[in-house]
PDB file of C-alpha atoms and ligand atoms in Angstrom:
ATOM      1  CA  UNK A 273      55.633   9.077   2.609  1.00 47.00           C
ATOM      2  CA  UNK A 274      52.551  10.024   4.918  1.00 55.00           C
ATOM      3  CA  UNK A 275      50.846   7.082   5.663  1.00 79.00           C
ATOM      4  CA  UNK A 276      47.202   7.614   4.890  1.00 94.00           C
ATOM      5  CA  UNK A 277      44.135   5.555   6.357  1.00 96.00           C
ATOM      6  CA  UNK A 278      42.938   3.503   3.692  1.00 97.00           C
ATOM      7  CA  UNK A 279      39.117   4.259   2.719  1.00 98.00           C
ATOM      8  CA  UNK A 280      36.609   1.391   0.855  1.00 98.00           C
ATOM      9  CA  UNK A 281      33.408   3.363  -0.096  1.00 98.00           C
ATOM     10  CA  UNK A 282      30.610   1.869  -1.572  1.00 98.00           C
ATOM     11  CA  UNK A 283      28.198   3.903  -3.720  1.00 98.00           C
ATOM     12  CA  UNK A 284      24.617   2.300  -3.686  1.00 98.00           C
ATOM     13  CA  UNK A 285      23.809   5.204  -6.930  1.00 97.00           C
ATOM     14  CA  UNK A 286      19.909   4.862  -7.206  1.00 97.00           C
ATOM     15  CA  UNK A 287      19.427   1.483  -5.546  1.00 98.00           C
ATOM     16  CA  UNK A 288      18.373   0.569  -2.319  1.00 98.00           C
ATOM     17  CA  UNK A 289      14.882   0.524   0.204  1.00 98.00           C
ATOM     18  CA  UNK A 290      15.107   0.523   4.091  1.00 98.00           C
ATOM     19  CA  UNK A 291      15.057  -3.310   4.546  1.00 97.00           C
ATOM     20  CA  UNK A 292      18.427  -3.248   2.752  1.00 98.00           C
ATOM     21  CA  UNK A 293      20.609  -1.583   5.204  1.00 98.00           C
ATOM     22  CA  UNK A 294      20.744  -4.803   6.563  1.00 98.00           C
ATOM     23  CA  UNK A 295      23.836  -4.733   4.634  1.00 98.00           C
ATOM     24  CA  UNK A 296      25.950  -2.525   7.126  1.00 98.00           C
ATOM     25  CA  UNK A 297      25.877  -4.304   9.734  1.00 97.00           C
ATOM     26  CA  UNK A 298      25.730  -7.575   7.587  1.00 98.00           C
ATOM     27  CA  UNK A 299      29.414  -6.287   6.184  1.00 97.00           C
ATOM     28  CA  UNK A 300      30.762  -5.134   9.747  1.00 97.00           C
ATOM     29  CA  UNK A 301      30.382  -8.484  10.959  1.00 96.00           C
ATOM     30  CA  UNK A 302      31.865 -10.305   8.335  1.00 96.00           C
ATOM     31  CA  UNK A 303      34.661  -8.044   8.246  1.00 96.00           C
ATOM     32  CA  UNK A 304      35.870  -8.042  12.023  1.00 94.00           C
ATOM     33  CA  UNK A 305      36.891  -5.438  14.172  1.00 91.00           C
ATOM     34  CA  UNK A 306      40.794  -5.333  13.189  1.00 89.00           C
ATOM     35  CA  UNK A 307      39.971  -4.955   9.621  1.00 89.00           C
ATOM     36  CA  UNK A 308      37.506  -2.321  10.233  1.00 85.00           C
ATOM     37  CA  UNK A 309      40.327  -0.491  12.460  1.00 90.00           C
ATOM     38  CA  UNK A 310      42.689  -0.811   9.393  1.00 95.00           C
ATOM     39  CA  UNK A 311      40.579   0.311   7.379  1.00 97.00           C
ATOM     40  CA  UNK A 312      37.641   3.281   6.806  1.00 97.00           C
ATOM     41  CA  UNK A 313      34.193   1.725   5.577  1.00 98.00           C
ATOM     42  CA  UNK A 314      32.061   4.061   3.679  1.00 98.00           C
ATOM     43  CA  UNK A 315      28.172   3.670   2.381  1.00 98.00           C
ATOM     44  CA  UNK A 316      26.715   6.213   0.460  1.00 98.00           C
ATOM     45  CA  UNK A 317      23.108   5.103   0.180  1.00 98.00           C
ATOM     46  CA  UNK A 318      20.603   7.265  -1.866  1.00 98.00           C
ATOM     47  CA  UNK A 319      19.547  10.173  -0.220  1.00 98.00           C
ATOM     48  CA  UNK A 320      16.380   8.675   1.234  1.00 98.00           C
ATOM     49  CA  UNK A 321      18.526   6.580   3.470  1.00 98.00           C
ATOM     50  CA  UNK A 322      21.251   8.601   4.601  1.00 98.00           C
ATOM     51  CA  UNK A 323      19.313   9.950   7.960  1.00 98.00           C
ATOM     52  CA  UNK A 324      18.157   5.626   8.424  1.00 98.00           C
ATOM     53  CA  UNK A 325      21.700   4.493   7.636  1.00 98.00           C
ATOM     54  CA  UNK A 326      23.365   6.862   9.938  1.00 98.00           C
ATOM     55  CA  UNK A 327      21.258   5.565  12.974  1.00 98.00           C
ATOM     56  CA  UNK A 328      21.741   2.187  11.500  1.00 97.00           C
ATOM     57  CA  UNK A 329      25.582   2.450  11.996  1.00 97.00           C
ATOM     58  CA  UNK A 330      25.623   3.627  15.475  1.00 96.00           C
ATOM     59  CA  UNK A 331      28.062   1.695  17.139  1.00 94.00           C
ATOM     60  CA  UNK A 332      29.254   0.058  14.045  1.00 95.00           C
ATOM     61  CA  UNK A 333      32.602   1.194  12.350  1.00 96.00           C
ATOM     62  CA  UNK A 334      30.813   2.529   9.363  1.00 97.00           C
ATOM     63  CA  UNK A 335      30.632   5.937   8.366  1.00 98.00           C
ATOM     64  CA  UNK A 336      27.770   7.254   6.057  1.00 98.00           C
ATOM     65  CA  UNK A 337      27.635   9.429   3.067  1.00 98.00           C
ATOM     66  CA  UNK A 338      25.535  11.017   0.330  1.00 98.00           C
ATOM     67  CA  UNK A 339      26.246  10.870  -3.570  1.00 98.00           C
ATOM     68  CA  UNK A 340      26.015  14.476  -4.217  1.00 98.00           C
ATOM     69  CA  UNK A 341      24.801  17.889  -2.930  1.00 98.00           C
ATOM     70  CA  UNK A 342      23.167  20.945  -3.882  1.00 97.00           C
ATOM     71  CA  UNK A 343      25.641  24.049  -5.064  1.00 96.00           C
ATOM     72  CA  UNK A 344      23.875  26.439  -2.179  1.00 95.00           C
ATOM     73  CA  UNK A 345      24.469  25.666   1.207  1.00 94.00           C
ATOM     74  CA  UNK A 346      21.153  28.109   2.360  1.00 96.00           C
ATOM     75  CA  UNK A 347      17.831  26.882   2.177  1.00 97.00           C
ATOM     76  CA  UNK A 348      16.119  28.346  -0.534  1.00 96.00           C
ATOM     77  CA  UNK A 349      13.592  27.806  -3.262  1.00 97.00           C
ATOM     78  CA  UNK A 350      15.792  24.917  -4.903  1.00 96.00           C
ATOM     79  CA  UNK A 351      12.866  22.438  -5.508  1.00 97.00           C
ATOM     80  CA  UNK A 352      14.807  19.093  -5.379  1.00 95.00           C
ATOM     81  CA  UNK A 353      17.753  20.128  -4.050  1.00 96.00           C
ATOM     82  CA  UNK A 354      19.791  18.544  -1.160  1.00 98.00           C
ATOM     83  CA  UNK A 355      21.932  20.760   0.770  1.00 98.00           C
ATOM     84  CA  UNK A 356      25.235  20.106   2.327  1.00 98.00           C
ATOM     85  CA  UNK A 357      24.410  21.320   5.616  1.00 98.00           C
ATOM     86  CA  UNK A 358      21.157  19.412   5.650  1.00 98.00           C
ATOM     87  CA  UNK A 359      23.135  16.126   4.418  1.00 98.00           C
ATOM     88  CA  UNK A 360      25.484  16.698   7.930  1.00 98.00           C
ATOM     89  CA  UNK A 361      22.104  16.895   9.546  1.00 98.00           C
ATOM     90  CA  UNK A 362      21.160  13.704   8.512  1.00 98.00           C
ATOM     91  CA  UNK A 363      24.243  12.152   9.798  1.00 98.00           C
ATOM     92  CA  UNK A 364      25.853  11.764   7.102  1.00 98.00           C
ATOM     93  CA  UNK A 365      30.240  12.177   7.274  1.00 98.00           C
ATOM     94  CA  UNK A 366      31.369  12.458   3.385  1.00 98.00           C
ATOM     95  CA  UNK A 367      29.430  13.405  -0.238  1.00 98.00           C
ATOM     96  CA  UNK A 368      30.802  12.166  -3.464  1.00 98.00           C
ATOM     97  CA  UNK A 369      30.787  15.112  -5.849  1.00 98.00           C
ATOM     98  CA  UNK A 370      31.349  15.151  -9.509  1.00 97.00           C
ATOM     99  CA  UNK A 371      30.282  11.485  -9.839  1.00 97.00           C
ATOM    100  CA  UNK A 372      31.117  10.757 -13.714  1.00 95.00           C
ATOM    101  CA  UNK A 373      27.118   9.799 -13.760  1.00 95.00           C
ATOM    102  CA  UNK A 374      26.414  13.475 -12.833  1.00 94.00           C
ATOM    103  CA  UNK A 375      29.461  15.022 -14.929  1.00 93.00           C
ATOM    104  CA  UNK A 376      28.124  13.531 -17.900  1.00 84.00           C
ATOM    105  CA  UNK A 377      24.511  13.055 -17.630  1.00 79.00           C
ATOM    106  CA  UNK A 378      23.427  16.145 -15.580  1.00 82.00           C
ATOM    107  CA  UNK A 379      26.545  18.372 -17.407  1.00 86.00           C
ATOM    108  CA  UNK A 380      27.618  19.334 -14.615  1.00 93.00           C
ATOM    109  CA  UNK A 381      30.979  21.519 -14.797  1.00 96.00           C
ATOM    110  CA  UNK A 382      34.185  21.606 -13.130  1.00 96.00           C
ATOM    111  CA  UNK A 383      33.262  24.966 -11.434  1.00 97.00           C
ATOM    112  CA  UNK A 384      30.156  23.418 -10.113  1.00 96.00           C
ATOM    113  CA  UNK A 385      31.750  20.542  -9.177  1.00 97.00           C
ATOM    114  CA  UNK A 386      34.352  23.090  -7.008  1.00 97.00           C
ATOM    115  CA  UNK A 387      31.596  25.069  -5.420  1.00 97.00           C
ATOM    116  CA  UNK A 388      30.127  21.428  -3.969  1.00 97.00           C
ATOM    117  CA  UNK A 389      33.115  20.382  -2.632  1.00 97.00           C
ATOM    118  CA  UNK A 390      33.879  23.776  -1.231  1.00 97.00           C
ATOM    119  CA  UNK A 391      30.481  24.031   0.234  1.00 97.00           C
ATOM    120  CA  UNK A 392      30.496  20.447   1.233  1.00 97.00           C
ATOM    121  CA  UNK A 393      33.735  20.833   3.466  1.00 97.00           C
ATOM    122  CA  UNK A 394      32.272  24.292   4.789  1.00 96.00           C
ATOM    123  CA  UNK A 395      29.563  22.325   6.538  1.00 97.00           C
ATOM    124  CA  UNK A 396      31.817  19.813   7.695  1.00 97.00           C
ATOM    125  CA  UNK A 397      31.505  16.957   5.397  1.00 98.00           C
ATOM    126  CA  UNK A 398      34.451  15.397   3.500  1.00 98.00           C
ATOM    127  CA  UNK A 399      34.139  15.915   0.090  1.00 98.00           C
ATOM    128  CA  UNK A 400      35.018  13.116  -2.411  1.00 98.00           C
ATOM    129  CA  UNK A 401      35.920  14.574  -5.844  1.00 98.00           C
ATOM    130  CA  UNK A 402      35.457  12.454  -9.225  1.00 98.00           C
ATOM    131  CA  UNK A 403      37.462  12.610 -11.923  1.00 98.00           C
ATOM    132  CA  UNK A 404      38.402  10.510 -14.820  1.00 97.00           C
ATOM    133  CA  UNK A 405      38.404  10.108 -18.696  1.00 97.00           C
ATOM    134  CA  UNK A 406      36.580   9.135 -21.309  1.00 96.00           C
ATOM    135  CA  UNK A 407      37.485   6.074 -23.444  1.00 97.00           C
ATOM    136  CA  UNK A 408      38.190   8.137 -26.538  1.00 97.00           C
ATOM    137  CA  UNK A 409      40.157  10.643 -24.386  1.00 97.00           C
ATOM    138  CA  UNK A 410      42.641   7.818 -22.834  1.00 97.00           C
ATOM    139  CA  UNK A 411      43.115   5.902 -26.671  1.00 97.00           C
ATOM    140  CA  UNK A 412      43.557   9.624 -27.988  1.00 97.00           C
ATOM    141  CA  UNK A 413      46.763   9.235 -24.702  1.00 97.00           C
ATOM    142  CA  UNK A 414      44.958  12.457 -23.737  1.00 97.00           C
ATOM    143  CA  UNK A 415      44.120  11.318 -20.155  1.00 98.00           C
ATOM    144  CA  UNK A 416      46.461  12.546 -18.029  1.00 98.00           C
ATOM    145  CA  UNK A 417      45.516  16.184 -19.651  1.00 98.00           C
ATOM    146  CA  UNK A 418      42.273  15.278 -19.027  1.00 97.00           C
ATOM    147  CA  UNK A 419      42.410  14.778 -15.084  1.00 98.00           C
ATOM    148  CA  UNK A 420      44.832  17.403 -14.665  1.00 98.00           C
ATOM    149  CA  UNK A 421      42.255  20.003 -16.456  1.00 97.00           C
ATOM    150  CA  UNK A 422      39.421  18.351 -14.207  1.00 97.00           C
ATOM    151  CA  UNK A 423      41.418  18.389 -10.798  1.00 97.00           C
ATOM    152  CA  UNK A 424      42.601  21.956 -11.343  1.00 97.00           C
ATOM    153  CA  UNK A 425      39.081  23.353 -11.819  1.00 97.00           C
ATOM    154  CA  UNK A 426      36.993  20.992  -9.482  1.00 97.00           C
ATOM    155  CA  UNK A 427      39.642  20.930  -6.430  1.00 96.00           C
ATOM    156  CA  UNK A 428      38.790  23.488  -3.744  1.00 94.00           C
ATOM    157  CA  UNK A 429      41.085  26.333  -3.386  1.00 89.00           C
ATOM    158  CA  UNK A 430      42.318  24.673  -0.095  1.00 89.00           C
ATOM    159  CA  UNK A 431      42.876  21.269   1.205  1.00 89.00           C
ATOM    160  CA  UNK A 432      39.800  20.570   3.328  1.00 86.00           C
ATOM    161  CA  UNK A 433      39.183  17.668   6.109  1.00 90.00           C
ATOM    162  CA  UNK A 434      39.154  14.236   4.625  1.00 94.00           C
ATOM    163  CA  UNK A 435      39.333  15.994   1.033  1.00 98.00           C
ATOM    164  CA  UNK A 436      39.787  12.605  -0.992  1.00 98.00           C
ATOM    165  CA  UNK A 437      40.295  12.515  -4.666  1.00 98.00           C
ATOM    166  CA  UNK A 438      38.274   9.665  -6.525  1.00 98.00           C
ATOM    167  CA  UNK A 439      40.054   8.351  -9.896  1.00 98.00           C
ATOM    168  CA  UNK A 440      37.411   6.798 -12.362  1.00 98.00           C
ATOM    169  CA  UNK A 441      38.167   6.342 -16.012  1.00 98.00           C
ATOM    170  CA  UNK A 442      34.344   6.689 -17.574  1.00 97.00           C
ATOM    171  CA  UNK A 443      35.311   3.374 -19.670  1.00 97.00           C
ATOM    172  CA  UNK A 444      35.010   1.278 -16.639  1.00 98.00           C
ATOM    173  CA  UNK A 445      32.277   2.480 -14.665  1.00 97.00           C
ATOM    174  CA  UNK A 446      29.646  -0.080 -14.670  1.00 95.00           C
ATOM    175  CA  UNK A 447      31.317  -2.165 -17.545  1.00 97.00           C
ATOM    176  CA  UNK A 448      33.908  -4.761 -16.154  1.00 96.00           C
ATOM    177  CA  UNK A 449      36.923  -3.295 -17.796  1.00 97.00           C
ATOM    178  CA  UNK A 450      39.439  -2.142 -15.621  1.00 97.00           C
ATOM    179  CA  UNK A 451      42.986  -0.081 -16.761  1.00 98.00           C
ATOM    180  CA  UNK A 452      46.440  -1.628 -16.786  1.00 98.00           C
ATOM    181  CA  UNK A 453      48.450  -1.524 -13.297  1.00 98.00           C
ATOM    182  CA  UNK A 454      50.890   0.547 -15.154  1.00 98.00           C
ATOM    183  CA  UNK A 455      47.711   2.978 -16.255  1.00 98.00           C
ATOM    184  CA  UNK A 456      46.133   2.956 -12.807  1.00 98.00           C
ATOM    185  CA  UNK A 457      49.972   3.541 -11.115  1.00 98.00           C
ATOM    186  CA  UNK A 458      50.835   6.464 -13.275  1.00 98.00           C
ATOM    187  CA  UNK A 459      47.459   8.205 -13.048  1.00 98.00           C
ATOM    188  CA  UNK A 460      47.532   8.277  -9.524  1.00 98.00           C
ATOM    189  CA  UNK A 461      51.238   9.360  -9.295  1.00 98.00           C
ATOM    190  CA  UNK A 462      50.479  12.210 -11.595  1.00 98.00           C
ATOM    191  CA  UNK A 463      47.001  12.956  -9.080  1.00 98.00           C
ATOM    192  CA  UNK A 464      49.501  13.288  -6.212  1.00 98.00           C
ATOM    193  CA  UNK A 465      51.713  15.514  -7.946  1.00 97.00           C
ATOM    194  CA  UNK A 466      48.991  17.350  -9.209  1.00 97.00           C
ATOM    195  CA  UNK A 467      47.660  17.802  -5.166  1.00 97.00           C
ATOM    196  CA  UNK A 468      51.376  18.577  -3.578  1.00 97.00           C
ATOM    197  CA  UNK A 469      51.818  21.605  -6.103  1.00 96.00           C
ATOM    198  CA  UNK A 470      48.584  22.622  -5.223  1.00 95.00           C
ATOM    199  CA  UNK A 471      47.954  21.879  -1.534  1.00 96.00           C
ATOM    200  CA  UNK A 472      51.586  21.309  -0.700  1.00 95.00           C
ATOM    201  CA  UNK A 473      52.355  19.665   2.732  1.00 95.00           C
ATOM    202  CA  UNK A 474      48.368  19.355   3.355  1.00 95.00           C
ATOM    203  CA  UNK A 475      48.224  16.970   0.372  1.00 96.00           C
ATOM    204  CA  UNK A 476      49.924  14.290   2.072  1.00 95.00           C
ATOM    205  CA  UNK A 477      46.294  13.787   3.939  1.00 95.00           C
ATOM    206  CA  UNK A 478      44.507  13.730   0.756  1.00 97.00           C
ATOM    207  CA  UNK A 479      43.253  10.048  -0.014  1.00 98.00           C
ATOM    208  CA  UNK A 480      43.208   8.907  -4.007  1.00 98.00           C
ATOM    209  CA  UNK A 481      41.173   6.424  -4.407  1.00 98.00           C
ATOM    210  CA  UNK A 482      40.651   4.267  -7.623  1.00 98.00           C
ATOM    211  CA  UNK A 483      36.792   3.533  -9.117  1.00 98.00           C
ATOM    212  CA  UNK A 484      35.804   1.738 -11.840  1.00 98.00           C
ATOM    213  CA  UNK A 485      34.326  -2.434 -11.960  1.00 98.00           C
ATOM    214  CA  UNK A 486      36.246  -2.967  -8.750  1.00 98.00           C
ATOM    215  CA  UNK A 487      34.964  -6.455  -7.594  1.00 98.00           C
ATOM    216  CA  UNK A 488      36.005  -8.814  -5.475  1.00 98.00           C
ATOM    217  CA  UNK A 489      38.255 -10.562  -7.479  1.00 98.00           C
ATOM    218  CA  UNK A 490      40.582  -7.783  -8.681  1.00 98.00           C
ATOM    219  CA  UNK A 491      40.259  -5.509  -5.273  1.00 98.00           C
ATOM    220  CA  UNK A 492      43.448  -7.454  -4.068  1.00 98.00           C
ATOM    221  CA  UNK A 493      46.177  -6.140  -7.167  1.00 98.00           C
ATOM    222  CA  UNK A 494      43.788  -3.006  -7.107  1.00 98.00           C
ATOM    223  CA  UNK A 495      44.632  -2.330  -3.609  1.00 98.00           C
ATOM    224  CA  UNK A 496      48.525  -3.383  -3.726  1.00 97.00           C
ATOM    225  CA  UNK A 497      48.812  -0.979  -6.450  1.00 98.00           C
ATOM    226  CA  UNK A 498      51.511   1.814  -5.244  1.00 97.00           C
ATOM    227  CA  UNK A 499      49.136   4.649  -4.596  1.00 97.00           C
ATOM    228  CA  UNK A 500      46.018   3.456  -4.602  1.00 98.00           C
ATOM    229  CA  UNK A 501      45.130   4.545  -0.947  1.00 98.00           C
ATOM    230  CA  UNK A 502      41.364   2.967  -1.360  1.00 98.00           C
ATOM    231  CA  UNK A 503      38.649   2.202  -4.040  1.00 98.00           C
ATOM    232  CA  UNK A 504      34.915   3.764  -4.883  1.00 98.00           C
ATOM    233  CA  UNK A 505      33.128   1.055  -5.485  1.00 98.00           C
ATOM    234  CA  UNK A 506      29.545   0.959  -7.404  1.00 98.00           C
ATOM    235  CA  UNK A 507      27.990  -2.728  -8.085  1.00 98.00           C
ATOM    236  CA  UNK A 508      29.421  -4.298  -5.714  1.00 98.00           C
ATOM    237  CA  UNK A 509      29.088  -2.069  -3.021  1.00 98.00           C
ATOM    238  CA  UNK A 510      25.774  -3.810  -3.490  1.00 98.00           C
ATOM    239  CA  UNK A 511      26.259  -7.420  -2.150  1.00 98.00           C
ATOM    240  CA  UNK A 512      27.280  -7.304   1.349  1.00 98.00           C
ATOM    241  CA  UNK A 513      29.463 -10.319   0.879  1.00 98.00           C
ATOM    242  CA  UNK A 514      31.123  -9.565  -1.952  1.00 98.00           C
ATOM    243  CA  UNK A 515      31.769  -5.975  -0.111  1.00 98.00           C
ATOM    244  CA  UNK A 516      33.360  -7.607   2.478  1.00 98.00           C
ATOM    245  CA  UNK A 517      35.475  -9.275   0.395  1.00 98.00           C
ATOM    246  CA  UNK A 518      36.740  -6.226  -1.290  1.00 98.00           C
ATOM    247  CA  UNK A 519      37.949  -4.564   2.401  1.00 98.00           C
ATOM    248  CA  UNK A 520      39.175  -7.997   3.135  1.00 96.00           C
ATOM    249  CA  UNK A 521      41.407  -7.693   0.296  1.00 96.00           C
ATOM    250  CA  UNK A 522      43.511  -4.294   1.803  1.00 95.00           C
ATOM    251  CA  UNK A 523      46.856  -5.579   2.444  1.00 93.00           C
ATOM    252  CA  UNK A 524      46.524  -3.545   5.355  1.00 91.00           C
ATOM    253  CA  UNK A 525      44.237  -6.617   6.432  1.00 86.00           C
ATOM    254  CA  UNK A 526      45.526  -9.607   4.630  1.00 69.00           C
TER     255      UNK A 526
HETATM  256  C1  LIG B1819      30.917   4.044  -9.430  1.00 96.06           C
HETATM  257  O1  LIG B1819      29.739   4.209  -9.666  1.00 96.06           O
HETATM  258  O2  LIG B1819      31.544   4.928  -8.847  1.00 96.06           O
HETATM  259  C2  LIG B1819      31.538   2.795  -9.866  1.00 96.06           C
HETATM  260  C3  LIG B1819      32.832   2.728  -9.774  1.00 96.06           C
HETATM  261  O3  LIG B1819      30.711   1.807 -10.354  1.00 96.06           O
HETATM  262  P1  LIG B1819      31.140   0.291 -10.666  1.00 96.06           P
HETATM  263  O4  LIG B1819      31.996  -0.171  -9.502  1.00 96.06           O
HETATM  264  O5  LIG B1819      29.879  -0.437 -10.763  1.00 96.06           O
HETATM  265  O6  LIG B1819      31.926   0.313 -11.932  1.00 96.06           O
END
């Protein structure tokens, strides 16, 4: 088996003012060189602080990224509208795309979600893709259909630098309910058979992370689980300690 660098991102969503990136260097400290060496540190701060964060982690080993990015990669009359290339600008290394929040909320579809991605990795950031199910959809035991409809219309048509897959059931973002080992296990076993037929050799570089209520007292038997290669992490991204604590809890580290 390839052995992938694990990655713990933290997604800030809509929170956060300047006097808060404190927090990065607050969480390399606490965290120690070796871990951060073991391990790949991500913040994606709202857009506002992407260009601040990036300078902020100079020197530090934290990479920065933004939580989505516009469909068109040329400037253009797109009032609102953050582009990929202007998100590199900024300094910033990854972009979650297809966030369940944006999915749901701003409808956005699996072709759109494909086009960011694409366009994200053309101006050299590494896309994170969301996926995940609905409560209904997993009691229905439609989930793995689900994901595997998702993945094979939001994945770009080929494997791109750092492409990493993000697995978050919509039942436990933001509520404190986590899925079984057993649920969390086989969804990402099916996610990496889904990426070798479709990637083949160049999937073995393709993180899968797991999102949903991670905290930091289930990151440990998150992280342990057998293909987990990371977790997305909203709320507590938040608290720098309890941040820490999650990376802390890679066995990579432990
Ligand atoms: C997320 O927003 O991607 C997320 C997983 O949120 P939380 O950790 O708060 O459930």
């Amino acid at each position: 088996m390839a052995s992938r660098k694990p990655l713990i991102a933290g997604n800030w969503k809509m929170h956060g003012r300047r006097a808060d990136l404190a927090a990065l260097r607050a969480v390399a400290d606490a965290v120690g060189p070796a871990a951060a060496a073991a391990v790949d540190i991500l913040f994606c701060p709202p857009v506002t602080l992407v260009a601040e964060a990036a300078a902020a982690v100079k020197g530090l080993p934290i990479l920065v990224g933004a939580q989505d990015c516009a469909e068109f990669s040329d400037d253009g009359p797109y009032t609102g509208e953050v582009s990929a290339p202007m998100l590199k600008d900024a300094g910033a290394s990854h972009v979650i795309v297809g966030h369940s929040e944006r999915r749901a909320g701003r409808a956005e579809s699996d072709t759109q979600v494909r086009i960011k991605a694409e366009t994200a990795a053309l101006s050299g950031l590494a896309p994170i893709v969301c996926v995940g199910e609905t409560l209904d959809t997993r009691l229905s035991g439609a989930a793995g259909e689900w994901v595997g409809r998702q993945l094979a219309g939001s994945l770009p048509h080929v494997a791109p630098i750092g492409l990493t897959i993000a697995y978050e059931p919509i039942w436990c973002v933001g509520t404190d309910r986590i899925p079984t080992t057993r649920e969390i296990e086989a969804m990402h076993a099916q996610i990496r058979g889904a990426l070798s037929a479709r990637f083949g050799a160049a999937s073995e570089r393709v993180r899968v992370l797991y999102g949903g209520s991670v905290s930091a007292k289930n990151a440990a038997e998150i992280l342990a689980i057998e293909g987990v290669d990371g977790v997305l992490v909203g709320r507590a991204s938040l608290n720098a300690a309890d941040f820490a604590a999650i990376i802390k809890a890679h066995p990579a580290i432990r």
